[in-house]
Structure formats: structure tokens, C-alpha cells
PDB file of C-alpha atoms in Angstrom:
ATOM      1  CA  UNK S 189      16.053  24.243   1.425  1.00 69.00           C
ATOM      2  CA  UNK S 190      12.622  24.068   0.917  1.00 83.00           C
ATOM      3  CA  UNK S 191      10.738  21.006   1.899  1.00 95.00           C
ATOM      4  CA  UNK S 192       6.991  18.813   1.583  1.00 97.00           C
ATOM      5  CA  UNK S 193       4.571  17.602   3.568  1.00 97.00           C
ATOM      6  CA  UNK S 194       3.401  13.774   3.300  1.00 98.00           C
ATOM      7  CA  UNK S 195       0.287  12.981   4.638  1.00 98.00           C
ATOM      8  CA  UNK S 196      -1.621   9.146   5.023  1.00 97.00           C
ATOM      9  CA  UNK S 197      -5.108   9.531   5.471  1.00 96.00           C
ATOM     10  CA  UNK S 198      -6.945   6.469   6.956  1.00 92.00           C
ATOM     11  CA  UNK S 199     -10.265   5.346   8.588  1.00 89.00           C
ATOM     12  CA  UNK S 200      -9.026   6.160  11.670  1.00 91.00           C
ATOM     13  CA  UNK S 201      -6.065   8.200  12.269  1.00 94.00           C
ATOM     14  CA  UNK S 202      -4.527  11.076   9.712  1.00 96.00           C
ATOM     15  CA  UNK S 203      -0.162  10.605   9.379  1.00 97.00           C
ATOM     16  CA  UNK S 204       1.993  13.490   8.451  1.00 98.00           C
ATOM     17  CA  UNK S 205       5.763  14.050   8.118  1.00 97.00           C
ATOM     18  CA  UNK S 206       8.014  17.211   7.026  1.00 96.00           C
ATOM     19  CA  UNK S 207      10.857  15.537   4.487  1.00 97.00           C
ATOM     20  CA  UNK S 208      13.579  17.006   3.137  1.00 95.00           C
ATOM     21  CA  UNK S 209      14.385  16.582  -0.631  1.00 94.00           C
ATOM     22  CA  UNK S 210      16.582  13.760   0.249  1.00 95.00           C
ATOM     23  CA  UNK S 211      14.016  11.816   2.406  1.00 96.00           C
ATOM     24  CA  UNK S 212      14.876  13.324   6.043  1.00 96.00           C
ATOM     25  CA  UNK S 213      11.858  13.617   8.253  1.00 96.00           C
ATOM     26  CA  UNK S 214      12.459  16.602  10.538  1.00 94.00           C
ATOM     27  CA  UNK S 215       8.948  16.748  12.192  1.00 94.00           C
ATOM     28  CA  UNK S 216       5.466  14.230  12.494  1.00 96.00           C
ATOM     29  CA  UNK S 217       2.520  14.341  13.604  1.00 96.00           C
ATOM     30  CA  UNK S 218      -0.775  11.647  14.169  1.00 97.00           C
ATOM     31  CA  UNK S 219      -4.161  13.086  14.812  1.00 97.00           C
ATOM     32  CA  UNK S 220      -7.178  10.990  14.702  1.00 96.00           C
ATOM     33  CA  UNK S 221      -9.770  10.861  11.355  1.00 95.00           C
ATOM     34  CA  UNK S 222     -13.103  12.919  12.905  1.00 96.00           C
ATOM     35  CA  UNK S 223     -16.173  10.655  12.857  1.00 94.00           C
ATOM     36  CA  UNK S 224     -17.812  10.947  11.011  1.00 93.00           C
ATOM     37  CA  UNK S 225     -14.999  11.467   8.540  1.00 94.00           C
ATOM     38  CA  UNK S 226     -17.282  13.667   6.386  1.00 95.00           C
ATOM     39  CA  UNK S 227     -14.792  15.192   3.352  1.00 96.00           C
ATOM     40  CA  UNK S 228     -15.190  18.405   5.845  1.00 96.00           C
ATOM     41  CA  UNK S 229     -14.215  17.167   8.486  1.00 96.00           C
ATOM     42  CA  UNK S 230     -11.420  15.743   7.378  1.00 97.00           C
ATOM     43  CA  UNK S 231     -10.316  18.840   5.422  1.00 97.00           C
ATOM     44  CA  UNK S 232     -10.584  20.620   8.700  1.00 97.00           C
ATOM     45  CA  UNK S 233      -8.072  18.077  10.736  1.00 97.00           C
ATOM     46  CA  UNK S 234      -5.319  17.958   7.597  1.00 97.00           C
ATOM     47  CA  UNK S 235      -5.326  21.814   8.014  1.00 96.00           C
ATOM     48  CA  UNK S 236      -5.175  22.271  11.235  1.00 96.00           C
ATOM     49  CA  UNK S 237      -2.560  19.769  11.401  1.00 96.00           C
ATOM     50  CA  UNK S 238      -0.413  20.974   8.203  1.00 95.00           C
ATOM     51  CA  UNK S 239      -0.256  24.153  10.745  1.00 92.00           C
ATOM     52  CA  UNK S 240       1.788  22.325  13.155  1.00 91.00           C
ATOM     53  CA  UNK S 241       4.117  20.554  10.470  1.00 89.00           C
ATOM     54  CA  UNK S 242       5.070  24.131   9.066  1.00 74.00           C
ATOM     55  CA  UNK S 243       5.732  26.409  11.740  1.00 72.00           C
ATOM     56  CA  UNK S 244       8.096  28.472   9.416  1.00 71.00           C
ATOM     57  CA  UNK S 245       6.341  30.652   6.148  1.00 67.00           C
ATOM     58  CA  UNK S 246       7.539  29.284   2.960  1.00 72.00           C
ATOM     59  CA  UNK S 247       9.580  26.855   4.713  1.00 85.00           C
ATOM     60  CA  UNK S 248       7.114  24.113   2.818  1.00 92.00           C
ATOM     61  CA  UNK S 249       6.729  24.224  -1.381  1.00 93.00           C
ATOM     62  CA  UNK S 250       4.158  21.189  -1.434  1.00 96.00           C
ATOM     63  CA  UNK S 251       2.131  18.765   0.127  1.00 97.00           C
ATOM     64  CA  UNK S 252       1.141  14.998  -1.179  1.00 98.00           C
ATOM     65  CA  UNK S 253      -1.551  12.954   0.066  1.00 98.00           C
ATOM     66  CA  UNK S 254      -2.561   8.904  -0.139  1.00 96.00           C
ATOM     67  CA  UNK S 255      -6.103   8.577   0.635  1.00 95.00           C
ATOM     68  CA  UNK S 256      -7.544   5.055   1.247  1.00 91.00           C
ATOM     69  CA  UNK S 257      -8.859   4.724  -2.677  1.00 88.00           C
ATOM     70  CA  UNK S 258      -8.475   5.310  -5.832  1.00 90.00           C
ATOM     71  CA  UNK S 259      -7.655   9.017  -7.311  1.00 93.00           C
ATOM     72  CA  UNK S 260      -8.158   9.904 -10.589  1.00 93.00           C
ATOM     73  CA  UNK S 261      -5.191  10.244 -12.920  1.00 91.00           C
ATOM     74  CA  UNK S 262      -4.098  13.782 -12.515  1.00 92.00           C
ATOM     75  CA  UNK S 263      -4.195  12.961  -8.712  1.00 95.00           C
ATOM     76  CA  UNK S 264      -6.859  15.977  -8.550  1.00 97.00           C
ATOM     77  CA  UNK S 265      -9.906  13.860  -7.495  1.00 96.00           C
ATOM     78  CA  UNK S 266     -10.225  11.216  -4.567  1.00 95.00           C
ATOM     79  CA  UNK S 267     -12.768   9.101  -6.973  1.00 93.00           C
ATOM     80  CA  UNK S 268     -13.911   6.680  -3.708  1.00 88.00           C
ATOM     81  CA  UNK S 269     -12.380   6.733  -0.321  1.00 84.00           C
ATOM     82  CA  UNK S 270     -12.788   3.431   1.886  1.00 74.00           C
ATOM     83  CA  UNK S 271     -14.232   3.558   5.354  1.00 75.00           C
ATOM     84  CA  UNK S 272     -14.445   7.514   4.827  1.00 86.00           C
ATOM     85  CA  UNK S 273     -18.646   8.885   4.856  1.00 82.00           C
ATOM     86  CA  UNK S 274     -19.806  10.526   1.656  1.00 88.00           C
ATOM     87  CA  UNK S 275     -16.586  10.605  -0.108  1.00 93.00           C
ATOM     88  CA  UNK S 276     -17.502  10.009  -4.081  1.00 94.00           C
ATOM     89  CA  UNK S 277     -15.120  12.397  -6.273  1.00 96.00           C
ATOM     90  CA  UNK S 278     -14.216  14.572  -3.648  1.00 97.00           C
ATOM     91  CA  UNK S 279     -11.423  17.443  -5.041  1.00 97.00           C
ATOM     92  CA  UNK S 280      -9.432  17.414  -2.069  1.00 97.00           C
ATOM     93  CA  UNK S 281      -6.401  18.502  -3.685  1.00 98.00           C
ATOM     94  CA  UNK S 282      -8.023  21.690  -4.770  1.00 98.00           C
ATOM     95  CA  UNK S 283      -9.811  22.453  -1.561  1.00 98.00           C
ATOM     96  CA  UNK S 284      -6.597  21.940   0.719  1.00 97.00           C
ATOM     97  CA  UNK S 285      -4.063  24.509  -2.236  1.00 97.00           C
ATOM     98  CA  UNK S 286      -6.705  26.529  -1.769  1.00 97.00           C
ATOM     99  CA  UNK S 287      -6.704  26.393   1.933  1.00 96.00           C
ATOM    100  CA  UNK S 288      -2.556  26.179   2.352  1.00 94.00           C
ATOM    101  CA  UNK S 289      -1.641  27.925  -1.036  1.00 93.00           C
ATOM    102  CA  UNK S 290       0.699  24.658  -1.287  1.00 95.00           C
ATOM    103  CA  UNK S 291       0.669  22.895  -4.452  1.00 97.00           C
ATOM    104  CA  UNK S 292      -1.051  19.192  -3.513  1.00 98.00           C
ATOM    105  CA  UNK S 293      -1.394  16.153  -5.173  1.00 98.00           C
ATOM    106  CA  UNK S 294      -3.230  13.098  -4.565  1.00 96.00           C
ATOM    107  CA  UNK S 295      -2.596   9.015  -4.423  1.00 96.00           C
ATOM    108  CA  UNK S 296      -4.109   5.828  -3.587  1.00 93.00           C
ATOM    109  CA  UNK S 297      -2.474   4.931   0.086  1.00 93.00           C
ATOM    110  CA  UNK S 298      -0.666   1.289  -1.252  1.00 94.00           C
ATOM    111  CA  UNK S 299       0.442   3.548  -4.012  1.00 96.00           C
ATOM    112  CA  UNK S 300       2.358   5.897  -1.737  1.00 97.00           C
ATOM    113  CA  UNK S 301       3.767   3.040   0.028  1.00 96.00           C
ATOM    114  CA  UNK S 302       5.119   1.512  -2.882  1.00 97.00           C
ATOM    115  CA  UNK S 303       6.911   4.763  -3.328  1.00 97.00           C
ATOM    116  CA  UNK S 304       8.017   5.035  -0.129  1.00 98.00           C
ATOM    117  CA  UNK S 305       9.221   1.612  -0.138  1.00 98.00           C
ATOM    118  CA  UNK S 306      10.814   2.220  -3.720  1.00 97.00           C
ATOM    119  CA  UNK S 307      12.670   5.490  -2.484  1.00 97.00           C
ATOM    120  CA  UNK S 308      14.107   5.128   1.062  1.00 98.00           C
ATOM    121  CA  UNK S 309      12.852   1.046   1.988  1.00 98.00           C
ATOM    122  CA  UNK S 310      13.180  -2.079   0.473  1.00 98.00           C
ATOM    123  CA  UNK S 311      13.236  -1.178  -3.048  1.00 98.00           C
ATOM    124  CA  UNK S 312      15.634   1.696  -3.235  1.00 97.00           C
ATOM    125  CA  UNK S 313      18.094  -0.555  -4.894  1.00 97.00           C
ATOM    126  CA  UNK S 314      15.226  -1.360  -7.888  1.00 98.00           C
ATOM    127  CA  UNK S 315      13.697   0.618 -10.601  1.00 97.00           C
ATOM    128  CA  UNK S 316      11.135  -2.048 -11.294  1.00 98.00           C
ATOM    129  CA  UNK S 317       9.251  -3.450  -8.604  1.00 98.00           C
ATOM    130  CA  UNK S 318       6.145  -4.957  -7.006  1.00 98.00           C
ATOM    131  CA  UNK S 319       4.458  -4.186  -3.598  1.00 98.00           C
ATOM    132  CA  UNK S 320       1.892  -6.374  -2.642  1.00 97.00           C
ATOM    133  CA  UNK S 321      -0.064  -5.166   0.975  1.00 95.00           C
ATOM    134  CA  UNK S 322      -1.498  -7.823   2.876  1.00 95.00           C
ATOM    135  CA  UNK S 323      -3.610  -6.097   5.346  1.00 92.00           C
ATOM    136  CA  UNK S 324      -7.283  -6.176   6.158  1.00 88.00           C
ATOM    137  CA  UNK S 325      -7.707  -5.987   2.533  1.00 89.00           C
ATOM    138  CA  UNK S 326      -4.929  -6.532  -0.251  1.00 93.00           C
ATOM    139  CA  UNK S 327      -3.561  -3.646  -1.902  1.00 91.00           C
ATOM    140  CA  UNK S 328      -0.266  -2.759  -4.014  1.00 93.00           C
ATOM    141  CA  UNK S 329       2.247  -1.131  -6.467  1.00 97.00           C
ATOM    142  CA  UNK S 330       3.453  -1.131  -9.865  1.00 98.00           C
ATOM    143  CA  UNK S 331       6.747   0.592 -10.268  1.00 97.00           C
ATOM    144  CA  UNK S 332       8.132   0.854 -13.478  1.00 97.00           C
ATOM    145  CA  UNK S 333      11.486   2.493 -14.560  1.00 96.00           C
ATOM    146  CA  UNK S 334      11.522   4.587 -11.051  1.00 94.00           C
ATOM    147  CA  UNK S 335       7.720   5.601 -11.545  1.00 93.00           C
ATOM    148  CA  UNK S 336       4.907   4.767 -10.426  1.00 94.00           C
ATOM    149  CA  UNK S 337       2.240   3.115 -12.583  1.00 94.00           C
ATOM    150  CA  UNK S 338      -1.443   4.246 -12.637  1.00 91.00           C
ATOM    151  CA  UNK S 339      -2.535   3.820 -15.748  1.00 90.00           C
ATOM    152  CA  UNK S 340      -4.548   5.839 -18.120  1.00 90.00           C
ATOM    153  CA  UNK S 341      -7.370   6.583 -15.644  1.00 88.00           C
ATOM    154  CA  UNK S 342      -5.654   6.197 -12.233  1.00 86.00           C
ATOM    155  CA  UNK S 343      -6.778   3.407 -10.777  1.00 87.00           C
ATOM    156  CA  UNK S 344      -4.205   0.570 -11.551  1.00 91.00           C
ATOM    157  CA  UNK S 345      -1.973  -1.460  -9.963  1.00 92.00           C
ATOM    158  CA  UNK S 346      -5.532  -3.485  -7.849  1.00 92.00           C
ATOM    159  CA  UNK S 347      -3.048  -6.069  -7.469  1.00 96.00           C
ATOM    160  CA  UNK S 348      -5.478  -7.959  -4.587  1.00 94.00           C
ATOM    161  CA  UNK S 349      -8.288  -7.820  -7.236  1.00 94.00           C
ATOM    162  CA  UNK S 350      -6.986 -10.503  -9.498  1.00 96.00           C
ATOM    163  CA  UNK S 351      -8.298 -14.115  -9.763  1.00 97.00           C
ATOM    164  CA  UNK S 352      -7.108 -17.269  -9.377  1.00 97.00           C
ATOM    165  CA  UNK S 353     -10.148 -19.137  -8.858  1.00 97.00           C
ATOM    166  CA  UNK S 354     -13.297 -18.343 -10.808  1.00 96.00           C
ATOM    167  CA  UNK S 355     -15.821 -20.139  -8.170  1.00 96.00           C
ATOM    168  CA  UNK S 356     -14.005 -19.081  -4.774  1.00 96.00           C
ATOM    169  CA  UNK S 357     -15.228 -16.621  -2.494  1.00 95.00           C
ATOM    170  CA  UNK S 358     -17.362 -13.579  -3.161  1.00 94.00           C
ATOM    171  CA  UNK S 359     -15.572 -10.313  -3.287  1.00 89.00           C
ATOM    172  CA  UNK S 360     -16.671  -6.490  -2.505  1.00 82.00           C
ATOM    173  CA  UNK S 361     -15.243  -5.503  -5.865  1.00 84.00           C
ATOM    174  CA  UNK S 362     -17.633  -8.096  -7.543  1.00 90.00           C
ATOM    175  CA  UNK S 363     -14.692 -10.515  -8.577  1.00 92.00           C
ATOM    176  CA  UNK S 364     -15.184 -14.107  -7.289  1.00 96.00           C
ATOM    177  CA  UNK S 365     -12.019 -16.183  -6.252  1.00 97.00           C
ATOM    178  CA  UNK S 366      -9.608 -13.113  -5.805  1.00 97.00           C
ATOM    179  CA  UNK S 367      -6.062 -13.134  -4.381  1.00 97.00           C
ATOM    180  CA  UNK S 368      -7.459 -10.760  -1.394  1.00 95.00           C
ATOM    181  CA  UNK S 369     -10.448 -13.952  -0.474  1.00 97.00           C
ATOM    182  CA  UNK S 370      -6.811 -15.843   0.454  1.00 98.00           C
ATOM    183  CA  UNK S 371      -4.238 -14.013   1.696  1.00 98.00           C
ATOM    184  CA  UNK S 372      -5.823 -10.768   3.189  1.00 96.00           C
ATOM    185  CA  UNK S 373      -5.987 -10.384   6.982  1.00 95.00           C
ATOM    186  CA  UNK S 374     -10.074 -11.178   6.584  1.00 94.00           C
ATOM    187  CA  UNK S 375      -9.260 -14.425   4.199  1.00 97.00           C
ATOM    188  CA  UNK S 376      -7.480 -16.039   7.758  1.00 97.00           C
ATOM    189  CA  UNK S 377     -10.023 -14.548  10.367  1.00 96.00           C
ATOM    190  CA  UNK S 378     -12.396 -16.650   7.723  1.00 96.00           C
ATOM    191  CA  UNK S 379     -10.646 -19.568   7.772  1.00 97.00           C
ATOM    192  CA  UNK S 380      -9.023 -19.761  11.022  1.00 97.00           C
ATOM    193  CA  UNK S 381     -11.116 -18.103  14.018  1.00 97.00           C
ATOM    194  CA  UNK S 382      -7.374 -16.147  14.320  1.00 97.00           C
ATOM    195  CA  UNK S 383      -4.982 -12.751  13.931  1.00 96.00           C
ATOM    196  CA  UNK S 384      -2.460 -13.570  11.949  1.00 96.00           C
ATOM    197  CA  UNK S 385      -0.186 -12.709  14.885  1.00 95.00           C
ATOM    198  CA  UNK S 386      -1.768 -15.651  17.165  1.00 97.00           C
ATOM    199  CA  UNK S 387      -1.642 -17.461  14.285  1.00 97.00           C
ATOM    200  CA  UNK S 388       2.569 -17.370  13.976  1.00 97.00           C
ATOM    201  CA  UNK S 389       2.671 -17.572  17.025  1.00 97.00           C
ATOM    202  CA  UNK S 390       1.217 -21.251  17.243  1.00 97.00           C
ATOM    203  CA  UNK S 391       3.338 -21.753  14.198  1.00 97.00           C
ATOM    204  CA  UNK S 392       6.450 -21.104  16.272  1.00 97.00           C
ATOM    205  CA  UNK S 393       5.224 -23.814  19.065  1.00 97.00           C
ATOM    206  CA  UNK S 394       5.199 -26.103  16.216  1.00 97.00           C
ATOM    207  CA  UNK S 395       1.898 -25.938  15.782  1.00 98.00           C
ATOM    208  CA  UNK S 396       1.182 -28.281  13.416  1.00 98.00           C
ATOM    209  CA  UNK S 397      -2.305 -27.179  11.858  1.00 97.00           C
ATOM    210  CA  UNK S 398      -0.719 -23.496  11.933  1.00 97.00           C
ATOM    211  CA  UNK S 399       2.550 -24.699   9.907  1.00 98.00           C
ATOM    212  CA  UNK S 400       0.201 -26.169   7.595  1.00 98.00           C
ATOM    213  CA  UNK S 401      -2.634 -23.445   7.036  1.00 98.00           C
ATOM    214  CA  UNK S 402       0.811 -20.810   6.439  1.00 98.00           C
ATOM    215  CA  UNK S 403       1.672 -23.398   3.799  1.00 98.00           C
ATOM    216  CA  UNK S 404      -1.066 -23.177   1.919  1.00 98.00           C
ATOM    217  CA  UNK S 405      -1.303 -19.536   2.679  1.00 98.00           C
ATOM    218  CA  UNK S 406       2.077 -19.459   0.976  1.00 98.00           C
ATOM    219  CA  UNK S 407       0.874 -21.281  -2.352  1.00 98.00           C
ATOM    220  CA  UNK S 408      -2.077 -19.086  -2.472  1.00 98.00           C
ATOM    221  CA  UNK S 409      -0.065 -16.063  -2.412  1.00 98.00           C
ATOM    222  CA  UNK S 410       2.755 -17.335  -4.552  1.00 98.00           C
ATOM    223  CA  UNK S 411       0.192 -18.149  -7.421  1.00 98.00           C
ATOM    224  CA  UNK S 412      -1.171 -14.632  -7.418  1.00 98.00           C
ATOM    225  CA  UNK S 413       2.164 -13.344  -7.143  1.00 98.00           C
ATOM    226  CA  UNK S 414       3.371 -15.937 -10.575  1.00 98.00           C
ATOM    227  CA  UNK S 415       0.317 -14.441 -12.636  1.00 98.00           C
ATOM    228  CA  UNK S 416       1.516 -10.528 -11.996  1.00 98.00           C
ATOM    229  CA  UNK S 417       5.297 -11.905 -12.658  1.00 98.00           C
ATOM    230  CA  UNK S 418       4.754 -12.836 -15.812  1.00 98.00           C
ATOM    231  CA  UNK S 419       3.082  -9.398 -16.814  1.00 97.00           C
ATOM    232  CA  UNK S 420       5.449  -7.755 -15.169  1.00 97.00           C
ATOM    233  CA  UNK S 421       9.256  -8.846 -14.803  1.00 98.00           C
ATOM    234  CA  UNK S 422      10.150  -7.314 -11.833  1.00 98.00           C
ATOM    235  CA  UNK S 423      13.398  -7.088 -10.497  1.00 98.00           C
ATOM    236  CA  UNK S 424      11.969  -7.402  -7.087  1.00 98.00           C
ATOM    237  CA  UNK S 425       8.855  -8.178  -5.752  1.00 98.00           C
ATOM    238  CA  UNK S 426       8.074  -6.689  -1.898  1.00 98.00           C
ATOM    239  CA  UNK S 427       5.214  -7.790   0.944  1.00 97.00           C
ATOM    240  CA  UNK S 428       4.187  -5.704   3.242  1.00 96.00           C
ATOM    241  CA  UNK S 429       1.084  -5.026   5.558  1.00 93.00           C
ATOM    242  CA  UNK S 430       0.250  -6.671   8.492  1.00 91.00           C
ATOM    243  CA  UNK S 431       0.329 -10.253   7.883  1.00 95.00           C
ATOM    244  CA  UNK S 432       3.913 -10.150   6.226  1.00 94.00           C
ATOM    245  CA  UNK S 433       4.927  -9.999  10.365  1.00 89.00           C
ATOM    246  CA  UNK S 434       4.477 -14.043   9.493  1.00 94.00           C
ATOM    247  CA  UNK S 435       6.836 -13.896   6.680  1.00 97.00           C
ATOM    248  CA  UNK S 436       9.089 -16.965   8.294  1.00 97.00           C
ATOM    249  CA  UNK S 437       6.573 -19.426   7.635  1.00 98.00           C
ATOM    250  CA  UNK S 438       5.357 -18.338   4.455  1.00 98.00           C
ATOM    251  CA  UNK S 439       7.858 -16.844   2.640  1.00 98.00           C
ATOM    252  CA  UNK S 440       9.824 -20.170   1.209  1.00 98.00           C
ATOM    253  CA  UNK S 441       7.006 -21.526  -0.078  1.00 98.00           C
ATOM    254  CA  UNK S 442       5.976 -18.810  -1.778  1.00 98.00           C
ATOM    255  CA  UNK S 443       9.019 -19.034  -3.244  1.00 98.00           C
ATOM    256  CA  UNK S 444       9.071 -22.415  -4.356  1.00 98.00           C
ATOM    257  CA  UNK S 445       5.651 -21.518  -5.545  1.00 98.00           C
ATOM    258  CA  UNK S 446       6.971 -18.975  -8.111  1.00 98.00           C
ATOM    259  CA  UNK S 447      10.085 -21.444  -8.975  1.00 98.00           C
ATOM    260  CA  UNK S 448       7.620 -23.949 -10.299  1.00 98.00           C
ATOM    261  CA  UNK S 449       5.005 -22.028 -12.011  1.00 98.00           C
ATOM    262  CA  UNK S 450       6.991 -19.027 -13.688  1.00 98.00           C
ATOM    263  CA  UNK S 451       9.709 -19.610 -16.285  1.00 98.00           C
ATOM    264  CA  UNK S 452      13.444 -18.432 -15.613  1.00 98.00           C
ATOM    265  CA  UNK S 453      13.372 -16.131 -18.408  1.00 98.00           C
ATOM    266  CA  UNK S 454      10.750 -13.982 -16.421  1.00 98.00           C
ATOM    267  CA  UNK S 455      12.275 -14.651 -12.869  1.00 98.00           C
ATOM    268  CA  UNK S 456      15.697 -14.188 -13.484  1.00 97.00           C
ATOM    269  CA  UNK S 457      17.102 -12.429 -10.722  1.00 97.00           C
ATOM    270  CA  UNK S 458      14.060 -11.924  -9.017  1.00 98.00           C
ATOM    271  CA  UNK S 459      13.980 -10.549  -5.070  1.00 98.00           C
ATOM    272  CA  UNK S 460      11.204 -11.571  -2.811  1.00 98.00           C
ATOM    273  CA  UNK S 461      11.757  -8.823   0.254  1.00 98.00           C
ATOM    274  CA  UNK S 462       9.678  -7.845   2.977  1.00 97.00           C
ATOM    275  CA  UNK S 463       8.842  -4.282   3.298  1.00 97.00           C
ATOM    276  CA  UNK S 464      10.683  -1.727   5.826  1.00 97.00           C
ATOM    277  CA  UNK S 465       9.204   1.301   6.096  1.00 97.00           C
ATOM    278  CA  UNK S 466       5.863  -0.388   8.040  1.00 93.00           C
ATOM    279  CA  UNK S 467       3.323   2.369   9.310  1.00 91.00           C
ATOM    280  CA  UNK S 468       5.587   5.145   8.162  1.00 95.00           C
ATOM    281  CA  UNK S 469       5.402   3.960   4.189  1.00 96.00           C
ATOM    282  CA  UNK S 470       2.634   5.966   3.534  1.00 96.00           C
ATOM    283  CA  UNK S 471       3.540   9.204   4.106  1.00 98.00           C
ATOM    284  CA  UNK S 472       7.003   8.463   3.337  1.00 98.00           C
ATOM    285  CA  UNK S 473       5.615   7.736  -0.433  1.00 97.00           C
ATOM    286  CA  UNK S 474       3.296  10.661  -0.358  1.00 98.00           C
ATOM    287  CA  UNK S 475       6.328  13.329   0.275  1.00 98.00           C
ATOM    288  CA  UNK S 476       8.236  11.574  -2.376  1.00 97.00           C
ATOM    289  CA  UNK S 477       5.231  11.842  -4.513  1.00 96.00           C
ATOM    290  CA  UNK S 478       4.868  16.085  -4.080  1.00 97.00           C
ATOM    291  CA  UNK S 479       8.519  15.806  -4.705  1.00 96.00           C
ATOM    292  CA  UNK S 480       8.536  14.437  -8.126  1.00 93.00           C
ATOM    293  CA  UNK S 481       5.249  16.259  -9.432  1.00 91.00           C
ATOM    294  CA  UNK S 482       5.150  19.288  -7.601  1.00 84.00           C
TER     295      UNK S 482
END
């Protein structure tokens, strides 16, 4: 049975994992991003390590990739790819079919963990769902009716982008007052001199200055989360990244936080989950996605 190749490329290390059709990983692999991480260079490393995932000829019918950006909307072209050097519409899936003769198709990383998180993690029991990434920045997912959602150029679904305050912080997008300036891994380095790790871990001391900056944390997020609920209706709504390791003392309020602020007609039976798939989301969602469009 023939099988596909996901691959996660990030700043510093490049993921990959054989899959079956039914989301069995028989073989991966983690080789570190070259540095620079010219487009080259990093073509070079994928093939040399796509070489190792497919020992057998024709044992592999396509590959699918998440790069750390967005890709346009035929998942040709990675448009901009953060932390990566010179990357500015780069066609990467052309250059590695031409390189493998494997038909390849592109993704933004927190799309391809949505997927993964939609197919074989928290969401496999949903057909419409949310992730929201809480990492260094704040990425996420839209998946609607099984599939995911890009939009007519490719680069929806900026779910750390939006705003709920118009004077707060300064972000790298341009936006002021977005729901990354709060909740991202940078927002509590900012506001705490912490890692969110040390951070719950003076929460579970009792800390009371730690109990009370995850509080707020929580109303933060759950305010972004009530604004994307409302657009949305999702049956479940899923955190991941590095600071959902916290979850315990965030999680009710962000709760209560959607309770009050959204309606029960557009909450009704609505999940809050935290994501299982961790590191291995991404190229779990980037098999599933040369599955389904390869």
C-alpha cells in the first residue's frame, strides 16, 4: 500500500514521518535546519533526508510539507517563511517533485497541526473545529466540514492576529492590541521575567501572584477565543503549543470567560480540549494533507 511523507520545517530542526493511509507512522526522522537556512540549503537537507524515509522505489506516492508561513492557495508557493534567510515566494513544492518525482504540496505549519490534530488527535471526533497555538508566537486552524480553511488566497485562519484592544501592544504584523501581545509565550516573558513552565510551576506552590497573572492570562485568551466563536460555531475549540503545558490554571477561566461573553445559541455543545499530538502535529497534518490532495 502505497504511502506519504510528512515533513515540519522549522527555524531550527526539519521533522519527517512515513504514514500509512490510515495514519500509521512506520519510520521518522529529525535533522537540523542548515544555517543559514538559505531556500538551498534547506532543499538540500529535505532531500537528503526524504532518502532515508523511502528506502523502497515507489514505496512513497507523495510528500506534504508545513513551512513556518504562509503558502499561497494552491500550496505551490511558500509566500514568507519565518526565521528562514531569503525566503520570499520560494516554489518549494516544485523544486522538491522535481527533485523526488513525488507529487508535493505545501502548508502553513499551525495549519498542518490543525490537521493532524483534526485526523488522529484531539479533534478526530469533530468536523468543525478550532486550533489555537500558543507558542513563541500564536498561530492556528480553521476546520470546516473535515477541511481545512485557507481562504481565497491562502493565508487564513491568523487566528493570533486578531484584536481585542486597539491601544495595547505593538505587533510585528502591524496590528496593535492582538491576541498574540497576551497569550503568546513572548506576551509572559514581557510581563513576567518567566517560561511559562517556571511560571506553573510557582502556580502549583500556590503562588499567589502566579495564580493570579494565569487568571488574567485566562480572560485574555478566553476573549479572543469568544470573538472567533461567534464567527465560527465550532463544535470544539483545541489549545496547543507550548504554554497550553499550563492548561490547569488557565483553562476554567477561560471557560467561564466564553460562558459570559458568547450566547448559548453559538456555544452549544462546545469542547475546550487541549491538543495531543504535541511536537509530532506537524508532520502528522502534513501527511494527512498529501493524502487528501495528492
Amino acid at each position: 500500500m502505497k504511502q506519504v511523507i510528512g515533513i515540519d520545517l522549522g527555524g531550527t530542526a526539519i521533522k519527517l514521518g512515513r504514514f500509512s493511509e490510515e495514519g500509521t507512522c512506520h519510520q521518522s526522522l529529525t535533522v537540523p535546519t542548515p544555517q543559514p537556512a538559505t531556500p538551498e540549503a534547506v532543499l538540500s537537507a529535505m532531500i537528503d533526508a526524504i532518502s532515508q524515509l523511502n528506502p523502497t522505489e515507489n514505496s512513497v506516492k507523495a510528500i506534504g510539507l508545513g513551512t513556518p508561513g504562509p503558502a499561497d492557495a494552491t500550496g505551490r508557493i511558500a509566500r514568507i517563511a519565518i526565521n528562514l534567510k531569503n525566503w520570499h515566494n520560494i516554489p518549494l513544492a516544485d523544486w522538491l517533485e522535481a527533485q523526488t518525482g513525488l507529487p508535493t504540496i505545501l502548508a502553513n505549519d499551525a495549519n498542518c497541526a490543525g490537521l493532524g490534530e483534526a485526523w488522529l488527535g484531539a479533534g478526530r471526533d469533530f468536523k468543525n473545529l478550532i486550533l489555537i497555538t500558543l507558542g513563541t508566537g500564536v498561530g492556528g486552524a480553521i476546520i470546516q466540514d473535515g477541511k481545512l480553511f485557507v481562504g481565497h488566497k491562502g493565508a487564513a485562519g491568523e487566528l493570533g492576529l486578531i484584536t481585542i484592544n486597539p491601544d495595547g501592544p505593538e505587533c510585528n504584523s502591524g496590528n496593535r492590541g492582538s491576541l498574540e501581545q497576551y497569550v503568546s509565550v513572548q506576551a509572559i516573558r514581557r510581563d513576567t521575567g518567566l517560561e511559562p513552565l517556571e511560571l506553573a510551576n510557582l502556580a502549583k506552590t500556590g503562588d499567589v501572584q502566579a495564580l493570579e497573572y494565569w487568571q488574567k492570562y485566562g480572560r485574555y485568551l478566553g476573549v479572543g477565543l469568544a470573538n472567533l466563536i461567534y464567527i465560527l460555531t465550532p463544535e470544539a475549540v483545541i489549545i496547543g503549543g507550548g504554554v497550553s503545558a499550563g492548561a490547569e490554571y488557565f483553562l476554567s477561566t477561560v471557560q467561564a470567560e466564553i460562558e459570559q461573553r458568547v450566547l448559548h445559541t453559538s456555544r452549544e455543545g462546545l469542547q475546550i480540549l487541549i491538543a495531543k499530538l504535541g511536537n509530532q502535529a506537524g508532520i502528522v497534518g502534513a501527511a494527512k494533507l498529501a493524502i487528501v490532495n495528492c
